[in-house]
Amino acid sequence: ETLQRIVSTLVNKNDEIHNFIDMLNHTISNVQVNSSNAISELDEEFDGLYSVLHEMKGSMANTIQQEEARKIQALQDQLSQCSRALESSEELLELAVQSLDIKNPVELLEVENIDWIVTVASAFRLSLKPKVSDSMTHMMVDFALEKRMLQAVKFLPVPKAPEIDVAACLVADNCITISWRMPEEDSRIDHFVLEYRKTNFDGLPRLKGEQRWELVDYIKATQYTLSGLRFDTKYMNLRVQACNKAVAGEYSDPVTLETKAFVFSLDSTSSHLNLKVEDTYVEWDPTGGKGQEKIKGKENKNSNTASPKRSTNSPRALSRGSRDRFAGESYTVLGDTAVESGQHYWEVRAQKDCKSYSVGVTYRNPGKFDQLGKTNSSWCIHINNWLQTTFSAKHNNKAKTLDIPVPDRIGVYCDFDGGQLSFYNASSKALLHTFRTKFTQPLLPGFMIWCGGLTVTTGLQVPSAVKTLQKSENGLGGSTSSLNNVA
């Protein structure tokens, strides 16, 4: 025994080391890939900076050219005015010179107003000062400060890995609330990234056989709730990383939280021939049964060899005992996983046009013609929508009418050890009916369907509202129905 323990310990340790080596090789590969990505991102950042500088240079050069054009236009307008004034002044000068040579008084009188003409001439109203300066110093730039800033540019500090507060994490109602904190204050943190994946291992994450990480990005707070999960594995790995505007930090150490819930599928090998069964869906087929029964009869006559799928050594065949399928009007299918202890919960939704269906539990080996609720080893609630709607709880061939509306979804709560089977409105969590008994054998979820279909949802935890109602109901000391039975 000691050697066996040693061998078992060594095997486990070797397995851990193999997993760690795989993780190290994976990390080396990631370092190479991430380095290449970092260089690419660096090129993009500098290209972006060059682009901004090039755009700024073009814009500022355009401003200088516009200022140049404005000044030249102003000076050219002034030059044109001066040229016209000079031409007019030269004409007056020529007239004045010619007037000096006039000797005839009569002719002299004709030019006697030349002094007034000269006075109002444009040449005497011109400003002989340039309207604009030739200086362009106001268009100069000084990048001394910016150069110092650029020279001070360094790699943005990588955020430290967050620390997950396991004590503050909560798993309830198929939701996981995870909380974390930074090891030190960092005002440059922009957001967080949460990754999670399902697993059946409670130790360190493994590379082989693990599901891929699911990602939730751009979380601004240091807490996040994953809701609407299906707990179809034993555990869930979670990790968090902090990100600033440019870079993401290392992931936190992953934590593993237990996600315990009751998971089962519908056992097609246990169903009535008139039922089409998938993992979580069953539908009544009025044409399937007779044809299959004829084919099956021929097979039984022509061959003494059992079908591989019907092997009596298979677990499902053993769990069914000698029974092959349900028959007659027992349009029933069972779950493939038994309830043997603990508290469990699942939900059922019927199609709107479904004429009749039952939801409940039964011991492992009901008879071929047994119907849910009509034996002392099965409990159910039954809905009949044929002609008029009736809603009842059934056990041991006794029925109790439930004078309440039929919900769209029915929640089934089974406390095996406490001897309690309760049905709820899955949406409002209002209690529909409770059976109290002492279960002496493992229970299988059971479903009867006629003219319609049922969808079963598993992987659900017992809702908190149901737990609260159970405590309240148990505290009342047993307001139970006449159908409650001690087996």
Coordinates of C-alpha atoms in Angstrom, one line a residue, residues 17-445:
I17 CA 5.6 18.7 -14.2
H18 CA 4.5 17.8 -17.7
N19 CA 1.8 20.3 -17.6
F20 CA 4.2 22.9 -16.2
I21 CA 6.7 22.2 -19.0
D22 CA 3.9 22.6 -21.6
M23 CA 3.0 25.9 -19.9
L24 CA 6.6 27.1 -20.0
N25 CA 6.9 26.2 -23.7
H26 CA 3.6 28.0 -24.4
T27 CA 4.9 31.0 -22.5
I28 CA 8.1 31.1 -24.5
S29 CA 6.1 31.1 -27.7
N30 CA 3.9 33.8 -26.4
V31 CA 6.9 36.0 -25.5
Q32 CA 8.1 35.8 -29.1
V33 CA 4.7 36.5 -30.5
N34 CA 4.1 39.4 -28.1
S35 CA 7.5 40.9 -28.8
S36 CA 6.8 41.0 -32.5
N37 CA 3.4 42.5 -31.7
A38 CA 5.0 45.1 -29.5
I39 CA 7.4 46.2 -32.3
S40 CA 4.5 46.4 -34.7
E41 CA 2.6 48.5 -32.3
L42 CA 5.6 50.7 -31.7
D43 CA 5.9 51.2 -35.5
E44 CA 2.3 52.1 -35.6
E45 CA 2.7 54.7 -32.8
F46 CA 5.7 56.4 -34.4
D47 CA 4.0 56.3 -37.8
G48 CA 1.0 58.0 -36.2
L49 CA 3.3 60.6 -34.7
Y50 CA 5.1 61.2 -38.0
S51 CA 1.7 61.5 -39.7
V52 CA 0.5 64.1 -37.1
L53 CA 3.8 66.1 -37.5
H54 CA 3.6 65.9 -41.3
E55 CA -0.1 67.1 -41.2
M56 CA 0.8 69.9 -38.8
K57 CA 3.8 71.0 -41.0
G58 CA 1.5 71.1 -44.1
S59 CA -1.1 73.1 -42.2
M60 CA 1.4 75.6 -40.8
A61 CA 3.2 76.0 -44.2
N62 CA -0.2 76.7 -45.8
T63 CA -0.9 79.4 -43.2
I64 CA 2.5 81.0 -44.0
Q65 CA 1.7 80.9 -47.8
Q66 CA -1.7 82.5 -47.1
E67 CA -0.1 85.3 -45.1
E68 CA 2.5 85.8 -47.9
A69 CA -0.3 86.1 -50.5
R70 CA -2.2 88.5 -48.3
K71 CA 0.8 90.9 -47.8
I72 CA 1.8 90.7 -51.5
Q73 CA -1.8 91.6 -52.5
A74 CA -1.9 94.5 -50.1
L75 CA 1.5 95.9 -51.4
Q76 CA 0.5 95.3 -55.0
D77 CA -2.8 97.3 -54.5
Q78 CA -0.7 100.1 -52.9
L79 CA 1.7 99.9 -55.8
S80 CA -1.1 100.3 -58.3
Q81 CA -2.4 103.3 -56.5
C82 CA 1.0 104.9 -56.5
S83 CA 1.5 104.3 -60.2
R84 CA -1.8 106.0 -61.1
A85 CA -1.0 108.9 -58.8
L86 CA 2.5 109.3 -60.4
E87 CA 1.0 109.3 -63.9
S88 CA -1.5 112.0 -62.9
S89 CA 1.2 114.0 -61.2
E90 CA 3.4 113.9 -64.3
E91 CA 0.6 115.2 -66.5
L92 CA 0.0 118.1 -64.1
L93 CA 3.8 118.8 -64.1
E94 CA 3.8 119.0 -67.8
L95 CA 0.8 121.3 -67.8
A96 CA 2.4 123.6 -65.2
V97 CA 5.7 123.8 -67.2
Q98 CA 3.8 124.7 -70.3
S99 CA 1.9 127.4 -68.5
L100 CA 5.1 129.1 -67.6
D101 CA 5.7 129.9 -71.3
I102 CA 2.3 131.5 -71.9
K103 CA 2.6 135.3 -72.7
N104 CA -0.9 136.0 -73.8
P105 CA -3.1 137.1 -70.9
V106 CA -6.2 135.6 -72.4
E107 CA -4.6 132.1 -72.6
L108 CA -3.2 132.5 -69.1
L109 CA -6.7 133.0 -67.8
E110 CA -7.7 129.6 -69.2
V111 CA -5.2 127.9 -66.9
E112 CA -5.7 130.2 -63.9
N113 CA -7.3 127.3 -61.8
I114 CA -4.3 125.0 -62.1
D115 CA -3.4 125.6 -58.4
W116 CA -6.7 124.1 -57.4
I117 CA -6.1 121.1 -59.7
V118 CA -2.7 120.5 -58.1
T119 CA -4.2 120.8 -54.6
V120 CA -6.7 118.0 -55.1
A121 CA -4.4 115.7 -57.1
S122 CA -4.2 112.1 -55.8
A123 CA -0.4 112.4 -55.5
F124 CA -0.9 114.8 -52.5
R125 CA -3.3 112.3 -50.8
L126 CA -1.1 109.2 -50.9
S127 CA 0.4 107.7 -47.8
L128 CA 4.0 106.9 -48.7
K129 CA 4.3 104.1 -46.2
P130 CA 3.9 100.4 -46.9
K131 CA 0.5 99.1 -45.6
V132 CA 2.1 95.8 -44.4
S133 CA 5.5 94.9 -43.1
D134 CA 7.8 92.5 -44.9
S135 CA 8.5 90.7 -41.6
M136 CA 7.3 87.1 -41.2
T137 CA 8.7 86.5 -37.7
H138 CA 5.2 86.0 -36.4
M139 CA 5.0 82.8 -38.4
M140 CA 8.0 81.2 -36.7
V141 CA 7.8 78.2 -34.4
D142 CA 9.8 77.0 -31.5
F143 CA 9.7 73.3 -30.8
A144 CA 12.2 73.4 -28.0
L145 CA 9.6 72.3 -25.4
E146 CA 8.2 69.7 -27.7
K147 CA 11.6 68.3 -28.4
R148 CA 12.3 67.9 -24.7
M149 CA 9.0 66.2 -24.3
L150 CA 9.7 63.8 -27.2
Q151 CA 13.2 63.1 -25.8
A152 CA 11.5 62.2 -22.5
V153 CA 9.2 59.6 -24.2
K154 CA 9.7 56.2 -22.7
F155 CA 7.8 52.9 -22.7
L156 CA 4.5 53.3 -20.9
P157 CA 4.8 51.4 -17.6
V158 CA 3.2 48.0 -17.8
P159 CA 0.3 47.8 -15.2
K160 CA 0.9 45.3 -12.4
A161 CA -1.1 42.1 -12.3
P162 CA -4.4 42.5 -10.3
E163 CA -5.0 40.4 -7.3
I164 CA -8.3 38.5 -7.2
D165 CA -10.1 38.7 -3.8
V166 CA -11.3 35.1 -3.5
A167 CA -13.2 35.8 -0.3
A168 CA -15.3 38.4 -2.1
C169 CA -16.1 36.2 -5.1
L170 CA -19.6 34.8 -5.1
V171 CA -21.1 31.8 -7.0
A172 CA -24.9 31.8 -6.9
D173 CA -28.0 31.6 -9.2
N174 CA -25.7 30.5 -12.1
C175 CA -23.9 33.8 -11.8
I176 CA -20.3 34.4 -10.8
T177 CA -19.3 37.7 -9.2
I178 CA -15.6 38.2 -9.2
S179 CA -13.7 41.0 -7.3
W180 CA -10.1 42.2 -7.6
R181 CA -7.8 45.0 -6.6
M182 CA -4.5 46.5 -7.8
P183 CA -1.4 45.8 -5.6
E184 CA -0.8 49.6 -5.7
E185 CA -2.7 52.7 -6.9
D186 CA -2.3 53.3 -10.6
S187 CA -4.1 56.3 -12.0
R188 CA -3.2 55.3 -15.6
I189 CA -5.3 52.2 -15.6
D190 CA -8.0 52.6 -18.2
H191 CA -9.9 49.3 -18.0
F192 CA -9.7 45.7 -17.1
V193 CA -10.1 42.4 -19.1
L194 CA -11.7 39.3 -17.5
E195 CA -11.1 35.9 -19.0
Y196 CA -12.9 32.7 -17.9
R197 CA -13.2 29.1 -19.0
K198 CA -14.9 25.9 -17.8
T199 CA -12.9 23.0 -16.4
N200 CA -13.2 19.8 -14.5
F201 CA -9.8 20.2 -12.8
D202 CA -9.5 21.9 -9.5
G203 CA -5.7 22.5 -9.7
L204 CA -3.6 24.7 -11.9
P205 CA -4.9 25.4 -15.4
R206 CA -3.8 22.9 -18.0
L207 CA -3.0 23.4 -21.6
K208 CA -4.1 20.0 -22.8
G209 CA -7.8 19.3 -22.8
E210 CA -8.8 22.7 -21.6
Q211 CA -11.5 24.8 -23.2
R212 CA -10.6 28.2 -24.7
W213 CA -10.8 31.3 -22.6
E214 CA -13.9 33.5 -22.9
L215 CA -13.2 37.2 -22.8
V216 CA -15.0 40.2 -21.3
D217 CA -13.3 43.5 -22.3
Y218 CA -13.4 47.1 -21.2
I219 CA -14.5 46.6 -17.6
K220 CA -14.2 49.9 -15.8
A221 CA -14.9 48.7 -12.2
T222 CA -12.9 46.2 -10.1
Q223 CA -15.9 43.8 -9.9
Y224 CA -17.9 42.0 -12.5
T225 CA -20.7 39.5 -12.6
L226 CA -21.0 36.8 -15.2
S227 CA -24.7 35.9 -15.5
G228 CA -26.8 33.3 -17.3
L229 CA -24.1 30.6 -17.1
R230 CA -24.7 26.9 -17.5
F231 CA -22.7 25.0 -14.9
D232 CA -22.0 21.9 -16.9
T233 CA -18.5 21.4 -15.5
K234 CA -17.2 21.1 -11.9
Y235 CA -15.1 24.3 -11.9
M236 CA -14.4 27.6 -13.7
N237 CA -11.0 29.3 -14.0
L238 CA -10.9 33.1 -13.9
R239 CA -8.2 35.6 -14.4
V240 CA -7.9 39.4 -14.8
Q241 CA -5.5 41.9 -16.4
A242 CA -5.2 45.6 -16.2
C243 CA -4.8 47.8 -19.2
N244 CA -3.8 51.5 -19.7
K245 CA -4.2 53.5 -22.9
A246 CA -1.4 51.6 -24.7
V247 CA -0.5 48.4 -23.0
A248 CA -2.0 45.5 -21.1
G249 CA -0.4 44.1 -18.0
E250 CA 0.2 40.5 -16.9
Y251 CA -2.8 38.4 -15.9
S252 CA -3.5 37.8 -12.3
D253 CA -2.9 34.4 -10.8
P254 CA -6.0 32.4 -12.0
V255 CA -8.5 31.3 -9.4
T256 CA -10.7 28.2 -9.6
L257 CA -14.2 28.4 -8.3
E258 CA -16.5 25.5 -7.9
T259 CA -19.6 25.5 -10.1
K260 CA -21.6 22.6 -8.8
A261 CA -25.0 21.9 -10.4
F262 CA -27.1 18.9 -11.5
V263 CA -26.5 18.1 -15.2
F264 CA -28.3 15.4 -17.1
S265 CA -29.5 14.6 -20.6
L266 CA -32.7 12.9 -21.8
D267 CA -32.1 9.1 -22.3
S268 CA -33.4 8.3 -25.7
T269 CA -33.0 4.6 -25.0
S270 CA -35.5 4.9 -22.2
S271 CA -38.2 6.7 -24.2
H272 CA -41.5 5.6 -25.7
L273 CA -41.3 4.8 -29.4
N274 CA -43.5 7.7 -30.2
L275 CA -41.1 10.2 -28.8
K276 CA -38.2 12.0 -30.7
V277 CA -35.5 12.6 -28.2
E278 CA -32.4 14.9 -28.2
D279 CA -30.1 15.7 -25.3
T280 CA -32.5 18.3 -23.8
Y281 CA -35.5 18.2 -26.0
V282 CA -38.3 15.7 -26.5
E283 CA -41.2 15.8 -29.0
W284 CA -44.2 13.6 -29.5
D285 CA -44.3 11.9 -32.9
P286 CA -47.7 10.3 -33.8
T287 CA -46.3 8.4 -36.8
G288 CA -43.0 7.1 -35.4
G289 CA -44.1 4.4 -33.1
K290 CA -46.0 1.9 -35.2
G291 CA -43.5 1.8 -38.0
Q292 CA -40.6 1.4 -35.6
E293 CA -42.5 -1.4 -33.8
K294 CA -43.0 -3.3 -37.1
I295 CA -39.3 -2.9 -38.0
K296 CA -38.3 -4.0 -34.5
G297 CA -40.6 -7.0 -34.7
K298 CA -39.0 -8.2 -37.9
E299 CA -35.5 -7.7 -36.4
N300 CA -36.5 -9.8 -33.5
K301 CA -37.8 -12.6 -35.7
N302 CA -34.9 -12.6 -38.2
S303 CA -32.0 -12.2 -35.8
N304 CA -31.1 -13.6 -32.4
T305 CA -28.2 -11.2 -32.1
A306 CA -28.7 -8.1 -29.9
S307 CA -28.0 -4.7 -31.4
P308 CA -24.7 -3.2 -30.2
K309 CA -26.7 -0.2 -29.1
R310 CA -29.0 -2.5 -27.1
S311 CA -26.3 -4.5 -25.5
T312 CA -27.4 -5.6 -22.0
N313 CA -24.0 -4.9 -20.7
S314 CA -24.3 -1.2 -21.5
P315 CA -24.8 1.1 -18.4
R316 CA -28.1 2.4 -19.7
A317 CA -29.4 -1.1 -20.4
L318 CA -28.4 -2.2 -16.9
S319 CA -30.1 0.9 -15.4
R320 CA -33.2 -0.1 -17.3
G321 CA -33.1 -3.7 -16.1
S322 CA -35.0 -6.0 -18.4
R323 CA -37.3 -3.2 -19.7
D324 CA -36.8 -2.2 -23.3
R325 CA -38.9 1.0 -23.7
F326 CA -42.1 2.5 -22.4
A327 CA -45.2 1.3 -24.2
G328 CA -48.9 2.0 -24.4
E329 CA -50.0 5.5 -23.4
S330 CA -46.9 6.0 -21.2
Y331 CA -45.3 8.5 -23.5
T332 CA -42.4 8.9 -21.2
V333 CA -38.7 9.6 -21.3
L334 CA -36.2 9.6 -18.3
G335 CA -33.1 11.5 -17.5
D336 CA -29.8 9.6 -17.8
T337 CA -28.4 10.7 -14.4
A338 CA -29.9 9.7 -11.1
V339 CA -30.4 11.8 -8.0
E340 CA -29.0 9.9 -5.0
S341 CA -28.3 12.7 -2.5
G342 CA -28.2 16.4 -2.1
Q343 CA -30.4 19.2 -3.4
H344 CA -30.9 19.7 -7.2
Y345 CA -32.8 21.9 -9.6
W346 CA -33.8 21.9 -13.2
E347 CA -36.4 23.7 -15.4
V348 CA -38.8 22.6 -18.1
R349 CA -40.5 24.6 -20.8
A350 CA -43.4 23.2 -22.9
Q351 CA -44.4 24.3 -26.4
K352 CA -47.5 26.6 -26.4
D353 CA -49.6 24.1 -28.4
C354 CA -48.6 21.1 -26.2
K355 CA -51.8 19.1 -25.3
S356 CA -50.6 17.2 -22.3
Y357 CA -47.4 16.8 -20.4
S358 CA -46.1 15.8 -17.0
V359 CA -42.9 16.8 -15.1
G360 CA -41.6 14.9 -12.1
V361 CA -39.3 12.1 -10.8
T362 CA -39.5 8.3 -10.5
Y363 CA -37.5 5.5 -9.1
R364 CA -35.1 3.8 -11.6
N365 CA -37.3 1.0 -13.0
P366 CA -40.9 1.9 -13.7
G367 CA -43.0 -0.6 -15.6
K368 CA -43.4 -0.3 -19.4
F369 CA -47.0 0.8 -19.1
D370 CA -46.5 2.9 -15.9
Q371 CA -47.4 6.6 -16.2
L372 CA -45.8 9.3 -14.0
G373 CA -47.9 10.0 -10.9
K374 CA -50.0 6.8 -11.3
T375 CA -47.6 4.7 -9.2
N376 CA -46.4 4.9 -5.6
S377 CA -42.8 5.3 -7.0
S378 CA -43.3 8.4 -9.1
W379 CA -44.3 12.1 -8.4
C380 CA -45.2 14.7 -10.9
I381 CA -47.3 17.7 -11.8
H382 CA -49.5 17.2 -14.9
I383 CA -50.9 19.8 -17.3
N384 CA -53.7 18.9 -19.7
N385 CA -54.6 21.4 -22.4
W386 CA -57.1 19.1 -24.2
L387 CA -60.5 20.8 -24.5
Q388 CA -59.9 22.7 -21.3
T389 CA -56.8 23.3 -19.2
T390 CA -56.3 21.3 -16.0
F391 CA -53.4 21.6 -13.7
S392 CA -52.8 18.9 -11.0
A393 CA -50.2 17.2 -8.8
K394 CA -50.1 13.4 -9.1
H395 CA -48.8 10.5 -7.0
N396 CA -49.9 7.0 -6.3
N397 CA -52.7 7.4 -8.8
K398 CA -54.2 10.3 -6.8
A399 CA -54.5 13.8 -8.1
K400 CA -54.8 17.2 -6.5
T401 CA -56.1 20.0 -8.6
L402 CA -53.9 23.1 -8.5
D403 CA -56.0 26.2 -8.8
I404 CA -53.3 28.4 -10.1
P405 CA -52.2 29.6 -13.6
V406 CA -49.8 27.3 -15.5
P407 CA -46.4 29.0 -15.8
D408 CA -44.4 29.2 -19.1
R409 CA -41.5 27.5 -17.3
I410 CA -41.6 25.0 -14.4
G411 CA -38.7 24.7 -11.9
V412 CA -38.2 21.4 -10.2
Y413 CA -36.5 21.3 -6.8
C414 CA -35.5 17.9 -5.4
D415 CA -34.1 17.6 -1.9
F416 CA -33.3 13.9 -1.8
D417 CA -32.0 13.7 1.8
G418 CA -34.7 16.0 3.1
G419 CA -37.4 14.0 1.3
Q420 CA -38.9 16.9 -0.6
L421 CA -39.9 17.5 -4.2
S422 CA -41.2 21.0 -5.0
F423 CA -42.4 22.7 -8.2
Y424 CA -42.0 26.4 -8.9
N425 CA -42.9 29.0 -11.4
A426 CA -39.4 29.3 -12.8
S427 CA -39.9 33.0 -13.7
S428 CA -41.4 34.3 -10.4
K429 CA -40.2 31.5 -8.2
A430 CA -43.7 31.2 -6.8
L431 CA -44.3 27.7 -5.2
L432 CA -46.7 25.5 -7.2
H433 CA -46.8 22.3 -5.1
T434 CA -44.6 20.3 -2.7
F435 CA -44.4 16.6 -2.1
R436 CA -42.9 15.4 1.2
T437 CA -41.8 11.8 1.5
K438 CA -38.8 9.6 2.3
F439 CA -37.0 8.6 -0.9
T440 CA -35.7 5.0 -0.6
Q441 CA -34.2 4.6 -4.0
P442 CA -32.3 6.9 -6.5
L443 CA -34.5 9.2 -8.5
L444 CA -34.5 9.8 -12.2
P445 CA -36.1 13.0 -13.8

